[in-house]
Short mmCIF file of C-alpha atoms in Angstrom, two decimals:
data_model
loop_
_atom_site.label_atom_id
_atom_site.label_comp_id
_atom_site.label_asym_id
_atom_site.label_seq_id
_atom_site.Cartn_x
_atom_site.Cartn_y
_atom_site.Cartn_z
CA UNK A 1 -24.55 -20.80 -10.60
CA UNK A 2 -26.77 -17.23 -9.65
CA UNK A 3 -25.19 -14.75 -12.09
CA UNK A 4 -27.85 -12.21 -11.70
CA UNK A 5 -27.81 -8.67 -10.99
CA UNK A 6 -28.21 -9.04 -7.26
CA UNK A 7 -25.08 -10.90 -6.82
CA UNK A 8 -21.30 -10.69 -7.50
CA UNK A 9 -17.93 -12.95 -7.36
CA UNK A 10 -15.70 -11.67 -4.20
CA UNK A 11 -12.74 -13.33 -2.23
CA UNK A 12 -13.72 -14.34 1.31
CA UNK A 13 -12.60 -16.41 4.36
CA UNK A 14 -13.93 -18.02 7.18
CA UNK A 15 -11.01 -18.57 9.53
CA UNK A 16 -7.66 -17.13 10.34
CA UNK A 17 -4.85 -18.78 8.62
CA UNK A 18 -2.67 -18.93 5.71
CA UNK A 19 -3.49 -17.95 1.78
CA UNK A 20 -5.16 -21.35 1.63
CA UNK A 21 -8.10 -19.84 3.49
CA UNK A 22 -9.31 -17.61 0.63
CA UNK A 23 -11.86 -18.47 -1.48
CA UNK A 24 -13.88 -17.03 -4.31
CA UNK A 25 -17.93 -17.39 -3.64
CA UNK A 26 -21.31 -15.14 -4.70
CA UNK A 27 -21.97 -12.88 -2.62
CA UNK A 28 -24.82 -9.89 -2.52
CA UNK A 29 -24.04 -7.15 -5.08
CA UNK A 30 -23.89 -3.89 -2.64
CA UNK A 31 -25.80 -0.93 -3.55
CA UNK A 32 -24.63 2.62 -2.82
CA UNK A 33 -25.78 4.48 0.05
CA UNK A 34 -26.13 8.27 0.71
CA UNK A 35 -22.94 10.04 -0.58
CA UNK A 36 -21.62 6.69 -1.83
CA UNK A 37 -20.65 5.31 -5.41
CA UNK A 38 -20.54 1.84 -6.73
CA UNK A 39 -17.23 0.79 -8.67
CA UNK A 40 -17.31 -1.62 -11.03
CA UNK A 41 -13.95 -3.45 -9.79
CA UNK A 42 -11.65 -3.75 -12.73
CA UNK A 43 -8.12 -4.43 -10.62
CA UNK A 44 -7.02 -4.48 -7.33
CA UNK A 45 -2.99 -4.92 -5.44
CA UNK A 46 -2.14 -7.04 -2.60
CA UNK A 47 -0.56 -5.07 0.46
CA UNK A 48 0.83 -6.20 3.89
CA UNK A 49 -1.97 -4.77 6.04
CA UNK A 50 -4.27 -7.61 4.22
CA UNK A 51 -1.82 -10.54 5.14
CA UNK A 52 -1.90 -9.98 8.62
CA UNK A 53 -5.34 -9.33 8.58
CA UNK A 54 -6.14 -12.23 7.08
CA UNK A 55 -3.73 -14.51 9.39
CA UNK A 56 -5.40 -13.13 12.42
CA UNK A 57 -2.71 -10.39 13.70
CA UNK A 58 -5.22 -8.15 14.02
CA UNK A 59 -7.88 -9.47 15.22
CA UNK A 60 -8.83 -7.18 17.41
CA UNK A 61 -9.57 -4.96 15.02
CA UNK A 62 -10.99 -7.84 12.44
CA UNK A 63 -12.78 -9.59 14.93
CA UNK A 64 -14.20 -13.10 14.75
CA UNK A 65 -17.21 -12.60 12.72
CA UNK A 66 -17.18 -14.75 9.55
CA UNK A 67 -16.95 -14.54 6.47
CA UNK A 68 -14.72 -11.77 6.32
CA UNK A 69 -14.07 -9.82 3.14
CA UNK A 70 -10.18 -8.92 1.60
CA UNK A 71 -9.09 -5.98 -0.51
CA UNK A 72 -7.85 -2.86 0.52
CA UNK A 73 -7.12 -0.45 -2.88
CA UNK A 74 -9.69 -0.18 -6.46
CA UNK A 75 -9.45 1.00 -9.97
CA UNK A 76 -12.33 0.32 -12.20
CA UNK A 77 -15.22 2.64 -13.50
CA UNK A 78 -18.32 4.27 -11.84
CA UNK A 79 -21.26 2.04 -11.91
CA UNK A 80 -23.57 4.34 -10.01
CA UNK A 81 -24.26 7.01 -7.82
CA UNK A 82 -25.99 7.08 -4.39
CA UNK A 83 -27.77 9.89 -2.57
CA UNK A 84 -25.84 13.13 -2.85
CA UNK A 85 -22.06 11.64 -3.90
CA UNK A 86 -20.73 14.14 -5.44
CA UNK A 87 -16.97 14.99 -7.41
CA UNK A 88 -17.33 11.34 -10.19
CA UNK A 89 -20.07 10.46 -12.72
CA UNK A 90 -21.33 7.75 -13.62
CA UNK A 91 -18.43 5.66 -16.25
CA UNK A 92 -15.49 7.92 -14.72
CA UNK A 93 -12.58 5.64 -14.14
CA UNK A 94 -11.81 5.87 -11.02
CA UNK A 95 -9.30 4.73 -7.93
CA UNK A 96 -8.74 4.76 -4.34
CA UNK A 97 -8.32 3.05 -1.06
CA UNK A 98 -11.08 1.54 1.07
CA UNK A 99 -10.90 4.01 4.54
CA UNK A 100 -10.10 2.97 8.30
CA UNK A 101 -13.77 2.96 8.77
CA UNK A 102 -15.16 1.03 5.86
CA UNK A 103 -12.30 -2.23 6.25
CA UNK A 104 -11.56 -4.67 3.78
CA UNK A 105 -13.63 -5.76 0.40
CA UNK A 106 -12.52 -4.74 -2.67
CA UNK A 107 -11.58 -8.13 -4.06
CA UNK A 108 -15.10 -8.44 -5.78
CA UNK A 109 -16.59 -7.68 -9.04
CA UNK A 110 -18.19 -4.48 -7.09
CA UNK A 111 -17.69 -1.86 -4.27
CA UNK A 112 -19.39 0.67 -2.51
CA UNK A 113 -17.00 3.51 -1.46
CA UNK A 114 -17.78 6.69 0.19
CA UNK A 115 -17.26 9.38 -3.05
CA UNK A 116 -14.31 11.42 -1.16
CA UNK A 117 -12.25 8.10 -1.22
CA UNK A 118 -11.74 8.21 -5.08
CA UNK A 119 -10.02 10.08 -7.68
CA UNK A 120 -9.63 9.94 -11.11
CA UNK A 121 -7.60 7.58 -13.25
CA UNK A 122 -5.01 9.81 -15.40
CA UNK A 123 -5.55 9.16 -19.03
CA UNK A 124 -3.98 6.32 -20.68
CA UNK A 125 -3.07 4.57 -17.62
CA UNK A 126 -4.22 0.62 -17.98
CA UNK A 127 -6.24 -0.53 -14.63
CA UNK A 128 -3.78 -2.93 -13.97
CA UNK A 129 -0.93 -0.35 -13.85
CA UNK A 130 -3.42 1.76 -12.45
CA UNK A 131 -4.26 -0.87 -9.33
CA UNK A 132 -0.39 -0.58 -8.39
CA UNK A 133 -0.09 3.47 -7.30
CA UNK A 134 -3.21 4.07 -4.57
CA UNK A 135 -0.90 2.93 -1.91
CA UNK A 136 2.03 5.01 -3.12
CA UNK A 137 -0.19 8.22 -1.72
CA UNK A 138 1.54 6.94 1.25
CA UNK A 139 5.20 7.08 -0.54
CA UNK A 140 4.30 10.88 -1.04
CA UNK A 141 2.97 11.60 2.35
CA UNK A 142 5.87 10.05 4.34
CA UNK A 143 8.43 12.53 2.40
CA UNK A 144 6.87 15.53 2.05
CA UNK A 145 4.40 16.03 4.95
CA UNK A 146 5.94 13.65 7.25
CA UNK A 147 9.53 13.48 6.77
CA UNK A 148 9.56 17.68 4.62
CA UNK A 149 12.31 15.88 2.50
CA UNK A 150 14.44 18.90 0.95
CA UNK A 151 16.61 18.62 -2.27
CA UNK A 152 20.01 17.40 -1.77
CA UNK A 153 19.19 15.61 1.57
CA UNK A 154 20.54 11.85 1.91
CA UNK A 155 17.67 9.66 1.58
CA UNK A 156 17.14 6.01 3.09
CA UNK A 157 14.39 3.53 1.70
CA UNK A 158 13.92 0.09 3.77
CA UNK A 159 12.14 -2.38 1.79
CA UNK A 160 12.78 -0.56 -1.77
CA UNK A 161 11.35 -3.24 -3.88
CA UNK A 162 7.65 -3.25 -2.43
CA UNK A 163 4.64 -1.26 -3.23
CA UNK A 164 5.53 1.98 -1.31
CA UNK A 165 9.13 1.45 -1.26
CA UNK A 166 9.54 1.55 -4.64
CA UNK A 167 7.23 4.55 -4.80
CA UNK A 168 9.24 6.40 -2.34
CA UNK A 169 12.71 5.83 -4.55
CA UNK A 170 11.02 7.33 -7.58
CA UNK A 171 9.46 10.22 -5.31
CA UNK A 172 12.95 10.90 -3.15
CA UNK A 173 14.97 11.03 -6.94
CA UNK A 174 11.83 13.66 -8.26
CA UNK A 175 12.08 15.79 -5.22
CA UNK A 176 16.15 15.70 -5.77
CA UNK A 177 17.43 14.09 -3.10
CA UNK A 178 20.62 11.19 -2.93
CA UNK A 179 18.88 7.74 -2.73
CA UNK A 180 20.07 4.78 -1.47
CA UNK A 181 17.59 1.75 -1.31
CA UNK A 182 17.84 -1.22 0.66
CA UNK A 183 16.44 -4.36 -0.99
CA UNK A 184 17.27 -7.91 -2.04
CA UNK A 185 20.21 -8.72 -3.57
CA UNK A 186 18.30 -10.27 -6.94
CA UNK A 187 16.17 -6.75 -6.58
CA UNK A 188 19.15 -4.27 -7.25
CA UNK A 189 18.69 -3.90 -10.61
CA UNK A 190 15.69 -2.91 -9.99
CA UNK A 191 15.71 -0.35 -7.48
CA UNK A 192 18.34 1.13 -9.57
CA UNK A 193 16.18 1.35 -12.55
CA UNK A 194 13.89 3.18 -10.59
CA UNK A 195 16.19 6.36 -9.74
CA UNK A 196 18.51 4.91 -6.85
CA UNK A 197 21.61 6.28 -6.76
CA UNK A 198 22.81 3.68 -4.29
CA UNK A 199 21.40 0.19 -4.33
CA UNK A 200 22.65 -2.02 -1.03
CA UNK A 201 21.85 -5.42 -0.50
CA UNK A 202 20.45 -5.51 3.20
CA UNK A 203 21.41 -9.36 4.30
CA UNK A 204 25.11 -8.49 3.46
CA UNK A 205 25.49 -4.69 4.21
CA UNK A 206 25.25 -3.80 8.04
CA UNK A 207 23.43 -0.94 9.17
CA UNK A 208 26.59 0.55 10.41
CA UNK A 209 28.10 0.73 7.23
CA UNK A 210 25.27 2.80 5.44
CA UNK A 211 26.29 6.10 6.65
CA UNK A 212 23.92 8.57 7.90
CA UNK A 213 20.93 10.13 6.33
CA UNK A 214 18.47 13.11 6.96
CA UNK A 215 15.66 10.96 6.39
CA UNK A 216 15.06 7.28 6.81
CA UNK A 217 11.45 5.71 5.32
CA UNK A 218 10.95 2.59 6.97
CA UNK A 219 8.41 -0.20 5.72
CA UNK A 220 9.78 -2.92 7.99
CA UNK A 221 8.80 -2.15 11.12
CA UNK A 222 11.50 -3.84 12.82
CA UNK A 223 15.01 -2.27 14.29
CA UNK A 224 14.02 0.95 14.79
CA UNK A 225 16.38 1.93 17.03
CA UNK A 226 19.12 0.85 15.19
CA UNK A 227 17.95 2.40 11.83
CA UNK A 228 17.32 6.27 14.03
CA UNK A 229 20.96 6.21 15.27
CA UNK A 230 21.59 6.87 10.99
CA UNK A 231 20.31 10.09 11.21
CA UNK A 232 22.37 13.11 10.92
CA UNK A 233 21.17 16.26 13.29
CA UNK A 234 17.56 17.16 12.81
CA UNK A 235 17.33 14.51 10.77
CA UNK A 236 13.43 12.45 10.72
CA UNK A 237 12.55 8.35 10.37
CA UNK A 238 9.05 7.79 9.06
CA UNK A 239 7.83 4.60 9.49
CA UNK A 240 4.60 3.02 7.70
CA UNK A 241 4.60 -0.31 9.65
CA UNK A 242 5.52 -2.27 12.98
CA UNK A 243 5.26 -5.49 14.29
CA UNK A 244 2.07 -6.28 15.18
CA UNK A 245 3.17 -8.79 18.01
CA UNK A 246 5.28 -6.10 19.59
CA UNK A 247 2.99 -3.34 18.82
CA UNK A 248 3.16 -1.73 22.44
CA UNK A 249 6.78 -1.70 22.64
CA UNK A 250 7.51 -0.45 19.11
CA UNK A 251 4.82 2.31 19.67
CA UNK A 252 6.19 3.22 23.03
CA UNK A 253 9.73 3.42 21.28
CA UNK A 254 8.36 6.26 18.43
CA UNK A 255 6.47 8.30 21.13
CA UNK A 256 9.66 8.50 23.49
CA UNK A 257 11.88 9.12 20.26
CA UNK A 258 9.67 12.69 20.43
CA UNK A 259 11.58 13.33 23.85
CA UNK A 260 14.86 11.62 23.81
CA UNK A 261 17.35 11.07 21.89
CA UNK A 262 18.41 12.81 18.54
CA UNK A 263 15.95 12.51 15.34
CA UNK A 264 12.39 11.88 15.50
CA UNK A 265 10.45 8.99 14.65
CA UNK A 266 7.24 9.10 12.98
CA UNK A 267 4.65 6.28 12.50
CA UNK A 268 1.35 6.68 10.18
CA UNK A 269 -1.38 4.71 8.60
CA UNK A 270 -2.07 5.92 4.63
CA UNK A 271 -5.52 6.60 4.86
CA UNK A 272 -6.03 8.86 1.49
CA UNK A 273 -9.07 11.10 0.04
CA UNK A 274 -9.88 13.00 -3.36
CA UNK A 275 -7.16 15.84 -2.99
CA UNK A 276 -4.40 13.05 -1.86
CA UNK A 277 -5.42 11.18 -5.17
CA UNK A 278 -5.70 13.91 -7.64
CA UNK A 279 -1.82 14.38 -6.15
CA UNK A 280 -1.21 11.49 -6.88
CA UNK A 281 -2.64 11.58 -10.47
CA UNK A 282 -0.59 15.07 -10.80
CA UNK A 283 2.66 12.87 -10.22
CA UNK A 284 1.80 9.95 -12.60
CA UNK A 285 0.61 13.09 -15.33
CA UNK A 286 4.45 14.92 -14.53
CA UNK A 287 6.52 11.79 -14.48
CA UNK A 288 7.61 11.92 -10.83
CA UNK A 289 5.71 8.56 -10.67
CA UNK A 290 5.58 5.03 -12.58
CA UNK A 291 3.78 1.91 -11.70
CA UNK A 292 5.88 -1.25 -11.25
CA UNK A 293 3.42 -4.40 -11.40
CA UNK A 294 5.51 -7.10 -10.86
CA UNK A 295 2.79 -10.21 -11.63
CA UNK A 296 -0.61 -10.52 -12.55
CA UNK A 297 -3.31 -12.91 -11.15
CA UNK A 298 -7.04 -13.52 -11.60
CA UNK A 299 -9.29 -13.22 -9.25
CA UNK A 300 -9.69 -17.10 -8.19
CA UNK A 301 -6.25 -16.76 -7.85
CA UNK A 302 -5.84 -13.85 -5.12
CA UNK A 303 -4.54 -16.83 -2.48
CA UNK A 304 -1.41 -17.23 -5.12
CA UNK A 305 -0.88 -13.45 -4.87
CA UNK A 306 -1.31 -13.83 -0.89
CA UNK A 307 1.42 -16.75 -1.51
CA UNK A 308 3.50 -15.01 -3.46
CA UNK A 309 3.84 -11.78 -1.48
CA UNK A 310 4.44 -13.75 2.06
CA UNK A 311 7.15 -15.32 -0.09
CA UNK A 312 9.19 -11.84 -0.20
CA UNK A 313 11.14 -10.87 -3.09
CA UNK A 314 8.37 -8.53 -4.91
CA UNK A 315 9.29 -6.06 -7.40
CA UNK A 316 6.49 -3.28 -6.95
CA UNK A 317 3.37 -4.45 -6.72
CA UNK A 318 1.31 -8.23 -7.53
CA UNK A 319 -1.83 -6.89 -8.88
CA UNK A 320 -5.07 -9.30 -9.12
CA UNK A 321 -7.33 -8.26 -12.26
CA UNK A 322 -10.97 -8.51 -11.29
CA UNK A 323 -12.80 -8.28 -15.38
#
């Protein structure tokens, strides 16, 4: 097999399909490009966005051009610098999320990433704990620019257990408001032990018997309309996903909930830079923040971690360690 410089282990497919598409092959090593900087990957999580892009739900934004590449979020060190990057140096140990623009790859032994998209790992934090917070930048965008969640406001978390829904529980308890998560019945535990003051399992507790809130953060995607009637006056629902074979209804819904109706909702895409990162790192550094890394695979094993997140029931995040 070619170890050399020039090449590199990454996760690829070449067709649409299930987690038994993946496969680990070589691949050309990528070299940095003006204001770029090449990560040496030491850990990367699994999120939704790359399970439906991987089984084809967005394909018209993936396309049909094979082999396509999968990772989304990094931590691992600086291997280089390209033409005028600026903010890391060389061995910095750095994370960050791969932008709208750049798509999918950071399941590989190296990455190219534009230098605005990272920040700096907080001391002491292990890579693989470290791989399981970039996509809770979301968690703290939703409540405090999105939702402006106050202390002492009622706050609801759909999907408490995953990666940014467990973020947001830890966040919503920091920023002092009442939590009550919505997970799993075998997940309660969990949630709790995360800040929730109120842990409800959401197969046997109807919405209607939840109460109301001032903020609802939604990582579903699904009953909208039946999650906003929870809202007290001027209360705000933040969503973070929607279904992407009902995308035009679910997106007409959230622009006419601007007009109509009582309580807002709002729908947006994490897309994080530096200053959302170094936030972030401010958080972990205060402890407002802990990572929850539920399992840990290799990186010939990213299809299990595909597997094992379609399966549901995650606590936090499945992290794949890259070296």
């Amino acid at each position: 097999m070619n170890d050399d410089r020039t090449t590199m282990k990454a996760v690829l497919f070449d067709r649409y399909g299930g987690p038994d598409v993946l496969y680990v092959d070589r691949v050309p090593r990528p070299e940095p490009g003006p204001g770029e900087v090449l990560v040496r990957m030491r850990a990367f999580s699994v999120n939704g966005g790359e399970l439906s892009a991987r089984a084809g739900r967005i394909r018209l934004l993936t396309g049909r051009k094979f082999p396509q590449r999968i990772g989304l979020d990094l931590t691992g060190e600086v291997a280089a610098l390209g033409p005028g990057a600026t903010g890391v140096a060389v061995g910095d140990r750095v994370w960050g999320v791969l932008g709208r623009t750049s798509g999918f790859g950071s399941a590989a032994e190296y990455v190219a990433v534009p230098a605005e998209r990272l920040g700096r790992v907080p001391d002491g934090l292990d890579p693989v704990d470290a791989a399981a917070l970039p996509v809770a930048t979301t968690a703290v965008t939703a409540l405090r620019a999105k939702a402006g969640l106050r202390p002492g406001e009622r706050l609801l978390v759909r999907g408490a257990a995953g990666g940014v829904g467990n973020a947001a529980v830890q966040l919503g308890r920091a920023y002092g408001a009442e939590v009550t998560a919505l997970a799993r019945a075998a997940n309660l535990d969990f949630v709790r032990g995360l800040g929730a003051h109120k842990a409800v399992d959401h197969r046997a507790v109807p919405p209607g018997e939840l109460g109301r809130f001032d903020v609802v953060l939604d990582t579903a995607g699904t009953d909208l309309r039946t999650f906003r009637h929870l809202l007290n006056p001027g209360g705000r629902m933040v969503t973070i996903a929607f279904d992407p074979t009902r995308a035009a209804a679910t997106l007409g819904y959230i622009a006419a909930s601007t007009v109509h109706g009582r309580g807002r909702v709002r729908f947006f895409s994490g897309d994080p830079g530096r200053a959302d990162l170094d936030d972030l790192a401010r958080h972990v550094t205060e402890g407002k923040l802990r990572p929850a890394v539920d399992t840990v695979f290799p990186l010939e094993e990213t299809a299990a971690a595909h597997r094992a997140l379609e399966a549901g029931g995650v606590r936090g995040k499945y992290v794949v360690r890259v070296a």
